[in-house]
């Protein structure tokens, strides 16, 4: 019995140590994990820094960087209507899928040439921006069209 209690006590102590080691800090009592901090650091430092290798001042800056999203999430849960939450969620999903959708330079160039030809035909005197200026916008629009096309491919829409 004594061995069992000792093992349980040791396990609880190790769990507590592990949990506190995994928490980088808090904002209004909400935990910010070391994993969240490392994810933010990876983006900001382009993979050059990790939580365990930065100074206390830098750690505080990281927590201050993460805090607004934590606080905004709490406000959003309280203040957004279910319809607004659905819209925000669908917009986030669309953005995620669009970022995952790869558009080749060749595809974008082909679309650019079609747009340029149509614009010239509609208004021959108006200048058309160079490909480099329009490329990002064209790729984003093409990615959006691919995502929407995939969504609609098997959609069963019925009018009642």
C-alpha positions as a LaTeX table, in Angstrom:
\begin{tabular}{lrrr}
\hline
Residue & $x$ (\AA) & $y$ (\AA) & $z$ (\AA) \\
\hline
Unk1 & 0.00 & 0.00 & 0.00 \\
Unk2 & 2.81 & 2.37 & 0.94 \\
Unk3 & 4.64 & 1.60 & $-2.34$ \\
Unk4 & 1.49 & 2.30 & $-4.33$ \\
Unk5 & 0.93 & 5.64 & $-2.59$ \\
Unk6 & 4.59 & 6.56 & $-3.14$ \\
Unk7 & 4.29 & 5.71 & $-6.84$ \\
Unk8 & 1.08 & 7.72 & $-7.17$ \\
Unk9 & 2.68 & 10.67 & $-5.35$ \\
Unk10 & 5.75 & 10.48 & $-7.57$ \\
Unk11 & 3.59 & 10.26 & $-10.69$ \\
Unk12 & 1.55 & 13.30 & $-9.60$ \\
Unk13 & 4.73 & 15.26 & $-8.84$ \\
Unk14 & 6.18 & 14.42 & $-12.25$ \\
Unk15 & 2.89 & 15.29 & $-13.96$ \\
Unk16 & 2.77 & 18.64 & $-12.17$ \\
Unk17 & 6.37 & 19.36 & $-13.15$ \\
Unk18 & 5.63 & 18.38 & $-16.74$ \\
Unk19 & 2.51 & 20.53 & $-16.89$ \\
Unk20 & 4.26 & 23.58 & $-15.44$ \\
Unk21 & 7.18 & 23.02 & $-17.81$ \\
Unk22 & 4.78 & 22.97 & $-20.76$ \\
Unk23 & 3.18 & 26.30 & $-19.83$ \\
Unk24 & 5.07 & 29.33 & $-21.08$ \\
Unk25 & 2.81 & 31.81 & $-19.32$ \\
Unk26 & $-0.76$ & 32.99 & $-18.94$ \\
Unk27 & $-2.98$ & 35.84 & $-20.05$ \\
Unk28 & $-5.97$ & 36.53 & $-17.81$ \\
Unk29 & $-5.51$ & 33.04 & $-16.39$ \\
Unk30 & $-5.50$ & 31.32 & $-19.80$ \\
Unk31 & $-2.45$ & 29.16 & $-20.35$ \\
Unk32 & $-0.08$ & 29.79 & $-23.21$ \\
Unk33 & 1.83 & 26.59 & $-23.88$ \\
Unk34 & 5.48 & 26.32 & $-24.79$ \\
Unk35 & 4.31 & 24.68 & $-28.03$ \\
Unk36 & 2.23 & 27.79 & $-28.87$ \\
Unk37 & 5.19 & 30.01 & $-28.01$ \\
Unk38 & 7.52 & 27.92 & $-30.17$ \\
Unk39 & 5.05 & 28.06 & $-33.06$ \\
Unk40 & 4.94 & 31.86 & $-32.85$ \\
Unk41 & 8.72 & 32.04 & $-32.51$ \\
Unk42 & 9.16 & 29.80 & $-35.54$ \\
Unk43 & 7.15 & 32.24 & $-37.65$ \\
Unk44 & 8.77 & 35.39 & $-36.29$ \\
Unk45 & 12.35 & 34.11 & $-36.29$ \\
Unk46 & 12.03 & 31.92 & $-39.40$ \\
Unk47 & 12.98 & 28.87 & $-37.36$ \\
Unk48 & 16.00 & 30.48 & $-35.71$ \\
Unk49 & 14.72 & 30.69 & $-32.11$ \\
Unk50 & 13.00 & 28.43 & $-29.61$ \\
Unk51 & 11.43 & 29.16 & $-26.22$ \\
Unk52 & 14.24 & 27.56 & $-24.27$ \\
Unk53 & 16.93 & 29.59 & $-26.07$ \\
Unk54 & 15.58 & 33.14 & $-25.71$ \\
Unk55 & 15.96 & 35.68 & $-22.90$ \\
Unk56 & 13.31 & 36.49 & $-20.29$ \\
Unk57 & 12.62 & 39.80 & $-22.05$ \\
Unk58 & 12.11 & 38.02 & $-25.37$ \\
Unk59 & 9.83 & 35.47 & $-23.69$ \\
Unk60 & 7.69 & 38.31 & $-22.37$ \\
Unk61 & 7.54 & 39.80 & $-25.88$ \\
Unk62 & 6.41 & 36.45 & $-27.28$ \\
Unk63 & 3.66 & 36.20 & $-24.66$ \\
Unk64 & 2.56 & 39.75 & $-25.48$ \\
Unk65 & 2.48 & 38.78 & $-29.15$ \\
Unk66 & 0.28 & 35.73 & $-28.48$ \\
Unk67 & $-2.01$ & 37.39 & $-25.90$ \\
Unk68 & $-4.23$ & 39.37 & $-28.32$ \\
Unk69 & $-5.36$ & 36.25 & $-30.17$ \\
Unk70 & $-6.20$ & 34.52 & $-26.87$ \\
Unk71 & $-8.14$ & 37.56 & $-25.67$ \\
Unk72 & $-9.90$ & 38.00 & $-29.02$ \\
Unk73 & $-10.98$ & 34.34 & $-29.00$ \\
Unk74 & $-12.66$ & 34.81 & $-25.62$ \\
Unk75 & $-14.42$ & 37.99 & $-26.81$ \\
Unk76 & $-15.49$ & 36.30 & $-30.06$ \\
Unk77 & $-17.02$ & 33.35 & $-28.19$ \\
Unk78 & $-19.00$ & 35.75 & $-25.99$ \\
Unk79 & $-19.97$ & 38.44 & $-28.47$ \\
Unk80 & $-20.44$ & 36.81 & $-31.88$ \\
Unk81 & $-23.79$ & 35.35 & $-32.83$ \\
Unk82 & $-23.90$ & 31.74 & $-34.05$ \\
Unk83 & $-24.32$ & 33.04 & $-37.61$ \\
Unk84 & $-21.28$ & 35.32 & $-37.28$ \\
Unk85 & $-19.25$ & 32.42 & $-35.85$ \\
Unk86 & $-20.21$ & 30.26 & $-38.85$ \\
Unk87 & $-19.20$ & 33.01 & $-41.27$ \\
Unk88 & $-15.86$ & 33.53 & $-39.49$ \\
Unk89 & $-15.21$ & 29.79 & $-39.44$ \\
Unk90 & $-16.04$ & 29.34 & $-43.12$ \\
Unk91 & $-13.87$ & 32.32 & $-44.08$ \\
Unk92 & $-10.96$ & 30.91 & $-42.07$ \\
Unk93 & $-11.42$ & 27.50 & $-43.71$ \\
Unk94 & $-11.49$ & 29.11 & $-47.18$ \\
Unk95 & $-8.30$ & 31.05 & $-46.46$ \\
Unk96 & $-6.59$ & 27.91 & $-45.21$ \\
Unk97 & $-7.61$ & 25.90 & $-48.28$ \\
Unk98 & $-6.60$ & 28.72 & $-50.62$ \\
Unk99 & $-3.14$ & 28.84 & $-49.02$ \\
Unk100 & $-2.81$ & 25.08 & $-49.46$ \\
Unk101 & $-3.85$ & 25.28 & $-53.14$ \\
Unk102 & $-0.83$ & 25.52 & $-55.38$ \\
Unk103 & $-1.05$ & 27.53 & $-58.60$ \\
Unk104 & 1.92 & 27.21 & $-60.91$ \\
Unk105 & 3.56 & 30.23 & $-62.52$ \\
Unk106 & 2.61 & 28.74 & $-65.89$ \\
Unk107 & $-1.10$ & 28.55 & $-64.94$ \\
Unk108 & $-1.03$ & 32.10 & $-63.63$ \\
Unk109 & 0.75 & 33.39 & $-66.74$ \\
Unk110 & $-1.83$ & 31.71 & $-69.00$ \\
Unk111 & $-4.69$ & 33.32 & $-67.05$ \\
Unk112 & $-2.86$ & 36.66 & $-67.10$ \\
Unk113 & $-2.58$ & 36.53 & $-70.89$ \\
Unk114 & $-6.32$ & 35.80 & $-71.23$ \\
Unk115 & $-7.17$ & 38.70 & $-68.93$ \\
Unk116 & $-4.80$ & 40.99 & $-70.77$ \\
Unk117 & $-6.30$ & 40.06 & $-74.15$ \\
Unk118 & $-9.85$ & 40.64 & $-72.85$ \\
Unk119 & $-8.86$ & 44.00 & $-71.36$ \\
Unk120 & $-7.16$ & 45.11 & $-74.59$ \\
Unk121 & $-10.26$ & 44.12 & $-76.55$ \\
Unk122 & $-12.55$ & 46.04 & $-74.19$ \\
Unk123 & $-10.35$ & 49.11 & $-74.01$ \\
Unk124 & $-7.32$ & 49.09 & $-76.36$ \\
Unk125 & $-5.93$ & 52.40 & $-75.10$ \\
Unk126 & $-5.86$ & 51.51 & $-71.42$ \\
Unk127 & $-2.55$ & 50.19 & $-70.05$ \\
Unk128 & $-2.56$ & 46.74 & $-68.45$ \\
Unk129 & $-0.31$ & 46.08 & $-65.44$ \\
Unk130 & 2.73 & 43.83 & $-65.93$ \\
Unk131 & 2.49 & 40.18 & $-64.88$ \\
Unk132 & 4.70 & 40.71 & $-61.83$ \\
Unk133 & 2.27 & 43.30 & $-60.45$ \\
Unk134 & $-0.79$ & 41.10 & $-61.02$ \\
Unk135 & 0.68 & 37.65 & $-60.30$ \\
Unk136 & $-0.19$ & 37.43 & $-56.59$ \\
Unk137 & $-3.74$ & 38.62 & $-57.16$ \\
Unk138 & $-4.25$ & 36.23 & $-60.08$ \\
Unk139 & $-2.93$ & 33.26 & $-58.11$ \\
Unk140 & $-5.18$ & 34.11 & $-55.17$ \\
Unk141 & $-8.24$ & 34.37 & $-57.41$ \\
Unk142 & $-7.37$ & 31.10 & $-59.15$ \\
Unk143 & $-6.90$ & 29.33 & $-55.79$ \\
Unk144 & $-10.28$ & 30.65 & $-54.66$ \\
Unk145 & $-11.90$ & 29.38 & $-57.84$ \\
Unk146 & $-10.32$ & 25.93 & $-57.36$ \\
Unk147 & $-11.50$ & 25.67 & $-53.75$ \\
Unk148 & $-15.02$ & 26.82 & $-54.60$ \\
Unk149 & $-15.08$ & 24.50 & $-57.62$ \\
Unk150 & $-14.11$ & 21.53 & $-55.45$ \\
Unk151 & $-16.80$ & 22.45 & $-52.91$ \\
Unk152 & $-19.47$ & 22.78 & $-55.57$ \\
Unk153 & $-18.46$ & 19.68 & $-57.53$ \\
Unk154 & $-20.69$ & 17.30 & $-55.55$ \\
Unk155 & $-23.12$ & 19.87 & $-54.11$ \\
Unk156 & $-26.78$ & 18.95 & $-54.43$ \\
Unk157 & $-28.68$ & 22.22 & $-54.59$ \\
Unk158 & $-32.46$ & 22.06 & $-54.73$ \\
Unk159 & $-34.97$ & 24.85 & $-55.03$ \\
Unk160 & $-38.17$ & 24.39 & $-53.02$ \\
\hline
\end{tabular}
